[in-house]
Coordinates of C-alpha atoms in Angstrom, one line a residue:
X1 CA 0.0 0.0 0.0
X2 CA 1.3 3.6 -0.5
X3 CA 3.0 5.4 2.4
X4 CA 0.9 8.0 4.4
X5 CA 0.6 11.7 2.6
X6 CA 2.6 14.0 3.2
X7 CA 1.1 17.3 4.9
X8 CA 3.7 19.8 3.3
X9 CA 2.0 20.2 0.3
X10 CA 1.0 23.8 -0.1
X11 CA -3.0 24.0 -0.9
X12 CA -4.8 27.7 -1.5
X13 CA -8.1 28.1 0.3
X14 CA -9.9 27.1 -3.1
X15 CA -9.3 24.9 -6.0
X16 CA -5.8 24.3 -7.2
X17 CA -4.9 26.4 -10.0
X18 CA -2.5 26.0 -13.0
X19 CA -0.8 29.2 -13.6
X20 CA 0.4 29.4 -17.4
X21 CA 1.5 32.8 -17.6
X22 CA 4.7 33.2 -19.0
X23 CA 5.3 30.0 -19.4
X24 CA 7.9 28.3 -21.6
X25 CA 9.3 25.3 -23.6
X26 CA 12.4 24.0 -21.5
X27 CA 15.3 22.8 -23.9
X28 CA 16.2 23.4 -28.1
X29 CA 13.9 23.5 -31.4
X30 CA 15.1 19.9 -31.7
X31 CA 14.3 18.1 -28.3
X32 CA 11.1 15.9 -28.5
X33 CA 8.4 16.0 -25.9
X34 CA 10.1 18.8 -24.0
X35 CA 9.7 20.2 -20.1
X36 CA 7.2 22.8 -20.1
X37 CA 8.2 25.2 -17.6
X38 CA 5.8 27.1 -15.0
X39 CA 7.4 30.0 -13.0
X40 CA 4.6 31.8 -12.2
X41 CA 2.8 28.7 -10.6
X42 CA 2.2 29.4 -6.9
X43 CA -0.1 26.3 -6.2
X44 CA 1.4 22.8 -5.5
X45 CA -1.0 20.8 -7.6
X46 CA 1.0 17.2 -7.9
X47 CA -1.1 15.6 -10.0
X48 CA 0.0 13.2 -12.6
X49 CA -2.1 11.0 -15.5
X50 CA -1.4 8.2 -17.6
X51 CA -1.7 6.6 -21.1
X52 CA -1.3 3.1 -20.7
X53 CA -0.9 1.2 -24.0
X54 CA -1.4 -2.8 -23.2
X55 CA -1.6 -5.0 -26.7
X56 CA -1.3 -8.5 -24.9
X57 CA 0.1 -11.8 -26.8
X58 CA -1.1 -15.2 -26.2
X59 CA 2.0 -15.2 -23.5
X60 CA 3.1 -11.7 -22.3
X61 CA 2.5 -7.7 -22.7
X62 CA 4.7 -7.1 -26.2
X63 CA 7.6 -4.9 -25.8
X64 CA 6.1 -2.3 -28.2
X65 CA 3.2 -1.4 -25.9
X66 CA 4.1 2.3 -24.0
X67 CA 2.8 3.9 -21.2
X68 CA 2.9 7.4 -21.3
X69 CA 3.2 9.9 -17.6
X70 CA 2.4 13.3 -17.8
X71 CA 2.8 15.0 -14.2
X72 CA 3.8 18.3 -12.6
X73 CA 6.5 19.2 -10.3
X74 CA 7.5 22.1 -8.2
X75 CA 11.4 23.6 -9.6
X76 CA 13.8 21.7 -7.9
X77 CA 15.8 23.2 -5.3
X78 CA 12.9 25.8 -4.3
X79 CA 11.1 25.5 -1.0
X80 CA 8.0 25.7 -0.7
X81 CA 8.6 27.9 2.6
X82 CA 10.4 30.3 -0.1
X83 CA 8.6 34.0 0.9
X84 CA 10.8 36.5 -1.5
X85 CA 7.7 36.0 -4.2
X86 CA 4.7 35.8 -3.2
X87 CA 1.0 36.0 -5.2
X88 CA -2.1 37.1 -4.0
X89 CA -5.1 34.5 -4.8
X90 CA -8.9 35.4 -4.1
X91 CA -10.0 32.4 -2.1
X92 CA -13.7 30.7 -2.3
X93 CA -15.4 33.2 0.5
X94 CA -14.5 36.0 -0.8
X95 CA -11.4 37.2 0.8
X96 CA -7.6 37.4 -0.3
X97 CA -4.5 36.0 1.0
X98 CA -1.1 35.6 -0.2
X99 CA 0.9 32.6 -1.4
X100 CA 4.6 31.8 -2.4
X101 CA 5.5 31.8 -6.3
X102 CA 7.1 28.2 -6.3
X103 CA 7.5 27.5 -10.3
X104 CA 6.8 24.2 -11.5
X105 CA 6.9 22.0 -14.2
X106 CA 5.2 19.9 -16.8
X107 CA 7.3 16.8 -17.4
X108 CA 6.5 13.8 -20.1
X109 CA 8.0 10.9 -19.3
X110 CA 7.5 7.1 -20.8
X111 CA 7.7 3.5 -20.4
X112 CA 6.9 -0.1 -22.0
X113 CA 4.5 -1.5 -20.7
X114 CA 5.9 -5.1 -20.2
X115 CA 8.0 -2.6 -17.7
X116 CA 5.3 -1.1 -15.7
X117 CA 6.9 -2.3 -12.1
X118 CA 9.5 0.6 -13.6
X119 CA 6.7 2.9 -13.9
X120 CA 5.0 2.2 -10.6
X121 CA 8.1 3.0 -8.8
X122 CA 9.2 5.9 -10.6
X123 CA 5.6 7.5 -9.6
X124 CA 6.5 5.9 -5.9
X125 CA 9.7 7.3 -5.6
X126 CA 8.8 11.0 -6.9
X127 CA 5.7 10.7 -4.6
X128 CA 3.5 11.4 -7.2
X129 CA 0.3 9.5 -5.8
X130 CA 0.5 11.5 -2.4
X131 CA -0.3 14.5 -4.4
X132 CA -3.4 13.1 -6.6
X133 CA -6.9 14.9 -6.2
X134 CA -10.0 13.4 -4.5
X135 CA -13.0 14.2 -3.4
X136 CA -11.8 15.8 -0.2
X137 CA -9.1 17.1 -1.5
X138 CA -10.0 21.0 -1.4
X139 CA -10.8 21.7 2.3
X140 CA -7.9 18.9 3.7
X141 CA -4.8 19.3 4.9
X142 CA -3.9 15.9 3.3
X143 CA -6.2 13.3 0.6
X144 CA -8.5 11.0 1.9
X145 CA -6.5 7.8 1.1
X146 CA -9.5 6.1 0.5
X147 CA -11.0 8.1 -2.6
X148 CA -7.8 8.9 -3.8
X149 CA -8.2 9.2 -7.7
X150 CA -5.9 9.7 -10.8
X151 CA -6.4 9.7 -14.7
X152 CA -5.2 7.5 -17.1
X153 CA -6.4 6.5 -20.7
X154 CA -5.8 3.5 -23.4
X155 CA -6.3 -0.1 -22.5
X156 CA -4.1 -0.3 -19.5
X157 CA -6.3 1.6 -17.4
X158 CA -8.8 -1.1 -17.4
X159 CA -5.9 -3.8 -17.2
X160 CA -3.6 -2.7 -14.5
X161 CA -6.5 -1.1 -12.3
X162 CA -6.0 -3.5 -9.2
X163 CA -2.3 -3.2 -9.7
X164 CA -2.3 0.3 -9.1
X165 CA -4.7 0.3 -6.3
X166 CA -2.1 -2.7 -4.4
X167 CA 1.0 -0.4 -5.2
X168 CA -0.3 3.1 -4.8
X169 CA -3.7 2.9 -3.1
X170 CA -5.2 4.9 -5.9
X171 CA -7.9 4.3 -7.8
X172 CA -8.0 4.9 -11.9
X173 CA -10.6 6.7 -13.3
X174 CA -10.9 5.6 -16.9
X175 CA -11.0 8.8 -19.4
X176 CA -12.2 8.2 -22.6
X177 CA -9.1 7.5 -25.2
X178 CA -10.3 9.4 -28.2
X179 CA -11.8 12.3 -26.5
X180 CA -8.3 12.4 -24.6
X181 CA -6.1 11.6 -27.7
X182 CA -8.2 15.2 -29.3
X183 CA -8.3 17.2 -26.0
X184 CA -4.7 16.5 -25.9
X185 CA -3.7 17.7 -29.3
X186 CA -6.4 20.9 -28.9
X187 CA -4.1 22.0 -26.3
X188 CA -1.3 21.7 -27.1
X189 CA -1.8 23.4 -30.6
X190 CA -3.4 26.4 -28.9
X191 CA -1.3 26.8 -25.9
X192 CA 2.6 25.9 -27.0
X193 CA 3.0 28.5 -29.9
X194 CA 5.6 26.4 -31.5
X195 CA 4.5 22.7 -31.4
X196 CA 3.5 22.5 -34.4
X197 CA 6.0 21.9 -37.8
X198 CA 6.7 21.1 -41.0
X199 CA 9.5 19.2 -42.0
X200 CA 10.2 19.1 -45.9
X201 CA 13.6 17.5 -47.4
X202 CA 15.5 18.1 -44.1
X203 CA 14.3 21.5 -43.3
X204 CA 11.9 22.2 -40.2
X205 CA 10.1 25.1 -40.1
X206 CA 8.0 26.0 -37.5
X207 CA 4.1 26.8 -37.4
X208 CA 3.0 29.8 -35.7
X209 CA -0.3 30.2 -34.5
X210 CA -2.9 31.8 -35.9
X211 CA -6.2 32.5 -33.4
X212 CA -8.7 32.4 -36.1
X213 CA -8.5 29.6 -38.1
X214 CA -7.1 26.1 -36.4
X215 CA -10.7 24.7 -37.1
X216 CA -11.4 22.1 -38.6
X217 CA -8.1 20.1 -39.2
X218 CA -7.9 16.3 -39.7
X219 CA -5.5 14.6 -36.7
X220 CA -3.8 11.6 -38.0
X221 CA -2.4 9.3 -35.1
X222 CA 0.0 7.0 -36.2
X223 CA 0.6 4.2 -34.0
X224 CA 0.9 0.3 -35.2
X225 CA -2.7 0.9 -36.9
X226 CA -3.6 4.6 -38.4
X227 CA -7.2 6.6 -36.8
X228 CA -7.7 10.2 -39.0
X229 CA -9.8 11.8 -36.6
X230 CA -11.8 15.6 -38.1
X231 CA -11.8 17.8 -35.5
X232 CA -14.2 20.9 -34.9
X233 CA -13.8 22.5 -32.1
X234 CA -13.1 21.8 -28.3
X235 CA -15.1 18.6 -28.0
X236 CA -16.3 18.0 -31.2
X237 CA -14.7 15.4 -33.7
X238 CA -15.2 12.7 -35.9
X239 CA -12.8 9.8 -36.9
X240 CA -14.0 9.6 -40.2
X241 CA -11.2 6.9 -41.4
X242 CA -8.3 5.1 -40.5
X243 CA -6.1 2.3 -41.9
X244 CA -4.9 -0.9 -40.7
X245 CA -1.5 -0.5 -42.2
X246 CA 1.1 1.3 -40.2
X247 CA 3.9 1.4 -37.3
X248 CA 2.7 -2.2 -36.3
X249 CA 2.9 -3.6 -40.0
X250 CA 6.4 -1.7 -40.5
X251 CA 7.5 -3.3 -36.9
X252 CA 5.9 -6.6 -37.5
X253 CA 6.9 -7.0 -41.1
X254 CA 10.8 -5.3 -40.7
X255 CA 10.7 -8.2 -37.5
X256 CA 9.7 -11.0 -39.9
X257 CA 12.0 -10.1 -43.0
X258 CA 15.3 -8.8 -40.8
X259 CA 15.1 -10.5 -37.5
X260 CA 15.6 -7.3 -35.9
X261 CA 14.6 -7.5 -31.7
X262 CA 13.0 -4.0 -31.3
X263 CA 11.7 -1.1 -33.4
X264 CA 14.6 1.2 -32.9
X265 CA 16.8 -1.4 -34.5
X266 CA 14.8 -2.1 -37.6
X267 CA 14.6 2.1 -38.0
X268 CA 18.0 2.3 -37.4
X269 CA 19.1 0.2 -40.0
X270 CA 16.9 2.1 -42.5
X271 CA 19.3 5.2 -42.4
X272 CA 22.2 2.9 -43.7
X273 CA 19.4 1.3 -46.4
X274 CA 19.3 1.5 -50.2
X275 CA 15.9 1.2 -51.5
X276 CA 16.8 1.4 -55.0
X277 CA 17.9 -2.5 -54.7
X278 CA 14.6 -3.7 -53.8
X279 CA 11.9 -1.0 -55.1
X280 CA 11.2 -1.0 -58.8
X281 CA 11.3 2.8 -60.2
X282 CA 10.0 4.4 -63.1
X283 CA 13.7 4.4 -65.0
X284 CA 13.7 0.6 -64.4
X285 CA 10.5 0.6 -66.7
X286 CA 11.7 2.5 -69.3
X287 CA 15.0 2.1 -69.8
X288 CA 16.7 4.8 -67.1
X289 CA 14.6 7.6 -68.5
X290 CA 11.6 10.2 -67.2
X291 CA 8.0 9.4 -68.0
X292 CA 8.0 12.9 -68.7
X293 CA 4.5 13.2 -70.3
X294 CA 2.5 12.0 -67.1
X295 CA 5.3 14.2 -64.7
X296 CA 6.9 10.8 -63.4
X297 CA 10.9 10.8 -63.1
X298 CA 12.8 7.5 -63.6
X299 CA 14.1 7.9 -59.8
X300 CA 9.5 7.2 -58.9
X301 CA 9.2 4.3 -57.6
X302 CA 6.7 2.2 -59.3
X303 CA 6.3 -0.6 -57.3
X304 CA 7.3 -1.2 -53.5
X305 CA 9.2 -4.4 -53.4
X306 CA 9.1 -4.9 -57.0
X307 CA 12.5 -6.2 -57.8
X308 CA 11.9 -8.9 -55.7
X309 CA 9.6 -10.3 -58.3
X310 CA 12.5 -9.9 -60.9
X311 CA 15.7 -11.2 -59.1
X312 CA 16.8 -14.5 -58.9
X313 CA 17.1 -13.7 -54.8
X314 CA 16.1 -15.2 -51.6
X315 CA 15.6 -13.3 -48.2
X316 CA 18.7 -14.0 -47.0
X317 CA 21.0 -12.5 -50.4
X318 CA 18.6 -9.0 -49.5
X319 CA 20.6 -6.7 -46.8
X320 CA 18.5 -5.9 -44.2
X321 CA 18.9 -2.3 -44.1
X322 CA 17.3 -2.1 -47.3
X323 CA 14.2 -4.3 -46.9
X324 CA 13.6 -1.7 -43.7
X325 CA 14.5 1.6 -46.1
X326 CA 11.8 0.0 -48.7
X327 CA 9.1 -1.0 -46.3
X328 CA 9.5 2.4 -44.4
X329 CA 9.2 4.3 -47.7
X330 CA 5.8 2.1 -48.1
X331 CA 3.9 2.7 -45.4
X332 CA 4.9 6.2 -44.8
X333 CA 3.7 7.3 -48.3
X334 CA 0.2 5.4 -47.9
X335 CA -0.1 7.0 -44.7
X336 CA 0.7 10.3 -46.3
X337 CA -1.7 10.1 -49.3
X338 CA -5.0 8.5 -47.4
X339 CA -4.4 11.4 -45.0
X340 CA -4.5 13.5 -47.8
X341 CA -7.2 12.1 -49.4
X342 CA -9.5 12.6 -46.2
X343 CA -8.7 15.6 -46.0
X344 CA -9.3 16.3 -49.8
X345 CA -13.0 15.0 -48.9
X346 CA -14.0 16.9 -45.9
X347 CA -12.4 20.6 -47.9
X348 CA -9.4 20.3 -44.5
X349 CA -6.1 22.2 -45.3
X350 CA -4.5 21.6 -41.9
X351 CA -3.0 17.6 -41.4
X352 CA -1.6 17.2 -38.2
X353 CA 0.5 14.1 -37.6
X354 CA 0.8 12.3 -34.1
X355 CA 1.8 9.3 -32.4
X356 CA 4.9 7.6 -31.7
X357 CA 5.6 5.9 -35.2
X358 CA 7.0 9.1 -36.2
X359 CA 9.3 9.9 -33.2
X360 CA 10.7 12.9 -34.3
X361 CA 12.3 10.7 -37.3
X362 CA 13.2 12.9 -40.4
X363 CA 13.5 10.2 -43.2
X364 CA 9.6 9.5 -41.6
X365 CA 8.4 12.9 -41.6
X366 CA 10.3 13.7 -45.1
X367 CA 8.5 11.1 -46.5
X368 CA 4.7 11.7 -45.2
X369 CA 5.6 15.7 -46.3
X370 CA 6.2 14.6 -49.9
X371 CA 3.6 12.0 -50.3
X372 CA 1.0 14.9 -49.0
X373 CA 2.7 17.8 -51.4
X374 CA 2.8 15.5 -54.2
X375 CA -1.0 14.5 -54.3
X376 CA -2.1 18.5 -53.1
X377 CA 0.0 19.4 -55.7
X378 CA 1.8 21.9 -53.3
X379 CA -2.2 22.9 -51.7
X380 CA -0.9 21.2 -48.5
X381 CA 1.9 20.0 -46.1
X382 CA 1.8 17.8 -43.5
X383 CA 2.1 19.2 -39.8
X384 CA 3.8 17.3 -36.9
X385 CA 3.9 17.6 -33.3
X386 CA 6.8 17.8 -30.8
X387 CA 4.9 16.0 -28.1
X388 CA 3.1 13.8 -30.7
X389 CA 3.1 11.1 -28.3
X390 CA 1.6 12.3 -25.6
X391 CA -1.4 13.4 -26.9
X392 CA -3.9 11.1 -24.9
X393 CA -1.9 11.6 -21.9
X394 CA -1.9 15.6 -21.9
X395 CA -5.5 14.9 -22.4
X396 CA -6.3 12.8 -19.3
X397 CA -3.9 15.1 -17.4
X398 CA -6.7 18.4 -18.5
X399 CA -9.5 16.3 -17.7
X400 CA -8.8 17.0 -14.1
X401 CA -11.0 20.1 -14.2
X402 CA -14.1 17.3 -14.0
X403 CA -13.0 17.2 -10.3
X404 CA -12.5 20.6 -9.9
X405 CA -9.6 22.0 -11.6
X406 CA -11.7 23.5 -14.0
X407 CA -10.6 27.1 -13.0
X408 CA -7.4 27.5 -14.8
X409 CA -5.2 30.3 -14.7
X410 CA -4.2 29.6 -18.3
X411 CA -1.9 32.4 -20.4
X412 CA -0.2 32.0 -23.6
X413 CA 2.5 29.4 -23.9
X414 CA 5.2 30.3 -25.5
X415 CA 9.1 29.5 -26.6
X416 CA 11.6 30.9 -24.4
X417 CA 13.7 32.0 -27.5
X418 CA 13.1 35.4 -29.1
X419 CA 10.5 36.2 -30.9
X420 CA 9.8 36.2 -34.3
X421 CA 13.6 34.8 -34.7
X422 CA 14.4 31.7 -36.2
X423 CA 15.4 28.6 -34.8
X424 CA 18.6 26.4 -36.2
X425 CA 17.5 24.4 -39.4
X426 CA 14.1 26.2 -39.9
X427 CA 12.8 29.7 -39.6
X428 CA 9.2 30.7 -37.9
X429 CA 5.9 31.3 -39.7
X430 CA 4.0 34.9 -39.0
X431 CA 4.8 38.0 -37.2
X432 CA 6.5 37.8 -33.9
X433 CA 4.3 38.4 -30.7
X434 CA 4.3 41.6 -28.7
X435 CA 4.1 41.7 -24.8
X436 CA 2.2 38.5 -23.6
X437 CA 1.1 40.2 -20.8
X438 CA -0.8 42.6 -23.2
X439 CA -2.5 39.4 -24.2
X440 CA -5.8 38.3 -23.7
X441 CA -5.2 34.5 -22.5
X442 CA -6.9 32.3 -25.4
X443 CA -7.1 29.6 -22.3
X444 CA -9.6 31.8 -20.0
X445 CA -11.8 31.8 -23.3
X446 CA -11.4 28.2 -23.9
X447 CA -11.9 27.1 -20.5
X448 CA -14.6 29.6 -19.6
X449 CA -16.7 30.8 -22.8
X450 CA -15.2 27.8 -25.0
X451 CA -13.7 30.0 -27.5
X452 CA -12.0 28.6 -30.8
X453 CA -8.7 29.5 -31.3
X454 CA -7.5 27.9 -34.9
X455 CA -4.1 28.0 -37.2
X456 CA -2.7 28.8 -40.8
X457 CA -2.0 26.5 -43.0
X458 CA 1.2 26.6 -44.1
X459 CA 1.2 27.1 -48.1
X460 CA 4.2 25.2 -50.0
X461 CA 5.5 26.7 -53.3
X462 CA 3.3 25.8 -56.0
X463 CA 4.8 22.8 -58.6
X464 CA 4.9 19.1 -58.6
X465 CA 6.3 16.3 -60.9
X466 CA 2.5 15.6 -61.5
X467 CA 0.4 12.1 -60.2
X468 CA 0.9 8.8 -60.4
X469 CA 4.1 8.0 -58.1
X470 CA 6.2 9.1 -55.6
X471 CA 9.7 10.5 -56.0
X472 CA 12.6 10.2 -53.3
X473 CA 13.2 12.4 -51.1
X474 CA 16.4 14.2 -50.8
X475 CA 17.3 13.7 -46.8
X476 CA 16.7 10.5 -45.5
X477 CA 17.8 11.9 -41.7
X478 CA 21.6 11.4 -40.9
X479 CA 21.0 9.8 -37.0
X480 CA 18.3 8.5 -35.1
X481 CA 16.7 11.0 -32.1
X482 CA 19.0 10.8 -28.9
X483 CA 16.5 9.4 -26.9
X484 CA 15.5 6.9 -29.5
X485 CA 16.2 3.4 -27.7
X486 CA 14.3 4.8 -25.2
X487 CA 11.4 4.6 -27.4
X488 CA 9.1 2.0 -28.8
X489 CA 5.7 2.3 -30.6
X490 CA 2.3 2.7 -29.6
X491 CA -1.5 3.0 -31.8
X492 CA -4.9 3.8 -31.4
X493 CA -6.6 2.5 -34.3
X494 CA -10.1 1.6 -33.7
X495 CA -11.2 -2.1 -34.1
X496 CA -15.2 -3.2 -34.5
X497 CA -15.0 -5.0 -31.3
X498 CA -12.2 -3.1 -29.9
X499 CA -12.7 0.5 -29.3
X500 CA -9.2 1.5 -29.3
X501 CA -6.6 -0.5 -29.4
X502 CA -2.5 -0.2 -28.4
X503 CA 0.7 -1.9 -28.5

């Protein structure tokens, strides 16, 4: 059973708040799922939710399943008996009193699943259940153990629900994994003014946002299966398609043909692949040349796999690194044109990309970009996201407000680099902000009047080689992300008799 609650947690009078003003992206343009930083936060809240992926074999959990943490922390090193800065909160009869500025945190943090004893005690040792929110919880000087409650999403919730009431003594209350997966991604778009990018033959460029016009947009969350999700507004949505080919078939596939043991070792060994061996192009039809009349070069590949047909080869006389190249190259594209295509049929111009498939990966993202400008014809790009796989977490973590926390002191989130300038390897859309604090806070409206706050789509320049096929792309990514091993993959494609499934 957990340990007895601390009482040094700082509670206000009234509801916890989240304080968002001024606050800022911890770390580089490059790092994925970054720190979000809180200095303003004066209230302790210590809260945490979870996204529990658990795609069981006939034996064991499969390595690929992830669970995903979101939680908040107080900065390290500050004490909470810290009186220099101090905030004055109205409490819930009326009158005022002050309370230290302590700073926190937002930290996203995973595991696999088949790991989860890890997880447990990582949310022991950072005592993140003697912090959760019951139904007690505002006028206590400590939770009533007994109702204590946290969030969590995806199949594991309903799995591992005893487990986490033995370990912790907390009780899971099961948040729905769509409406967190879009709550999640609403969020983040509006509040983190550059989480969303482009990334198009090795160049990243980042999306600022535009208050007017982020709805409707089609979410595509790529996991081992594909859901395309149309999203209208805070709430509203619609997954409106979704394929059965994706990370799982490029994992389970790369696993049969290569042997590899995990998904970072079958991507890895497509930066060092040649698909050209294996992949029948255009100039393999017709002699080296163009098929200049219908806009195909001879370097489009024709067929996936189709040389495999041709040579006198077995599996083994293939090299491994470029049957993973060919059957990345594969699946990315289809993913990249359906998407397009759904959007083409609901009139959407903004594509936003999720899940961890995609990891940050460059060759990944290079090839979804292309496969969505080549069939727009330059009307479209594909958008990612830097906490991509968190989405459904971020989501259970806001659904909080359903047990109060529903009165957010929300401002602008922003990058803490200068405004307007450009980052390393890619240069920022729009006009740079003025003062934030001369800003009305887009959450207050969202979490009070339920106001839409929407995005530009970023235009590419006009051209294409035409239809029909798909050319390579000029970067394939040099390395993998640093904190690739850590990484493994995770879906929510919806089944007939399976909401949403994970692994």
């Amino acid at each position: 059973m957990a340990p007895a609650t601390s009482n040094s947690l700082h509670r206000s009078g009234s509801r916890p708040q989240l304080d968002l003003s001024k606050a800022a992206i911890q770390g580089n343009s490059e790092e994925r799922d970054p720190t979000i930083l809180l200095p303003n936060q004066s209230d302790d809240i210590s809260h945490f939710a979870l996204d529990i992926g658990a795609l069981k074999t006939s034996k064991s959990y499969f390595s690929g399943s992830l669970i995903k943490l979101v939680y908040f922390s107080r900065h390290e090193g500050q004490s909470i008996d810290d009186k220099r800065k101090r905030t004055v909160k109205e409490i819930s009869n009326g009158s005022r009193r002050s309370y230290p500025i302590l700073g926190g945190r937002l930290h996203f943090v995973k595991f696999e699943t088949s790991k989860l004893n890890e997880c447990l005690d990582f949310i022991s040792s950072k005592q993140l259940h003697n912090g959760r929110i019951d139904s007690h919880y505002w006028n206590s000087e400590s939770p009533n153990k007994e109702n204590a409650v946290i969030k969590a999403t995806g199949g594991g919730a309903y799995k591992f629900a005893d487990l986490f009431k033995e370990r912790l003594g907390v009780s899971i209350d099961k948040e729905d994994e769509m409406d967190c997966l879009v709550a999640g991604a609403n969020f983040l778009l509006k509040a983190i003014r550059h989480e969303a990018f482009t990334h198009m033959e090795g160049h990243k460029e980042f999306v600022q946002i535009d208050h007017n016009d982020l709805f409707p947009y089609l979410l595509v969350n790529v996991g081992s299966g594909v859901s395309m999700i149309k999203v209208d507004g805070d709430g509203k949505f619609q997954r409106v398609s979704g394929t059965n080919v994706g990370g799982g078939t490029y994992w389970g596939l790369g696993r049969l043909l290569t042997k590899c043991n995990s998904f970072d070792e079958l991507l890895e060994l497509s930066q060092r692949g040649d698909n050209r061996t294996i992949d029948m192009l255009v100039g393999d039809i017709y002699g080296g040349m163009d098929y200049s009349k219908i806009g195909l070069s001879a370097s489009t590949i024709a067929s996936s796999f189709g040389k495999a047909i041709s040579d006198k080869k077995e599996l083994e006389d293939h090299r491994p690194e470029d049957i993973s190249l060919s059957l990345l190259r594969m699946i990315s594209y289809n993913i990249g044109q359906i998407s397009y295509l759904n959007a083409l049929r609901f009139g959407l111009k903004r594509i936003f990309f999720g899940g961890f498939f995609i990891r940050g990966h460059a060759y990944t993202m290079d090839t979804i970009s292309f496969a969505v400008h080549f069939w727009s014809q330059g009307q479209a790009q594909a958008m990612f996201l830097r906490h991509e796989g968190f989405l459904g977490a971020l989501g259970a973590f806001m659904s909080y407000e359903k047990l109060g926390l529903d009165d957010l002191m929300v401002h602008q989130l922003v990058e803490r680099f200068p405004m307007g300038a450009p980052y390393t390897g890619g240069k920022i859309h729009g006009p740079p902000l003025g003062n934030l604090n001369e800003k009305i806070s887009w959450m207050e409206k969202f979490v009070l009047k339920g106001t839409e706050i929407t995005a530009p789509v970023p235009m590419a320049p006009p051209g294409t080689t035409g239809l029909g096929g798909f050319e390579v792309p000029s970067s394939k990514g040099g390395t993998l992300r640093s904190d690739a091993s850590a990484l493994m993959l995770v879906f929510s494609i919806l089944y007939p008799l399976w909401r949403c499934s994970r692994y």
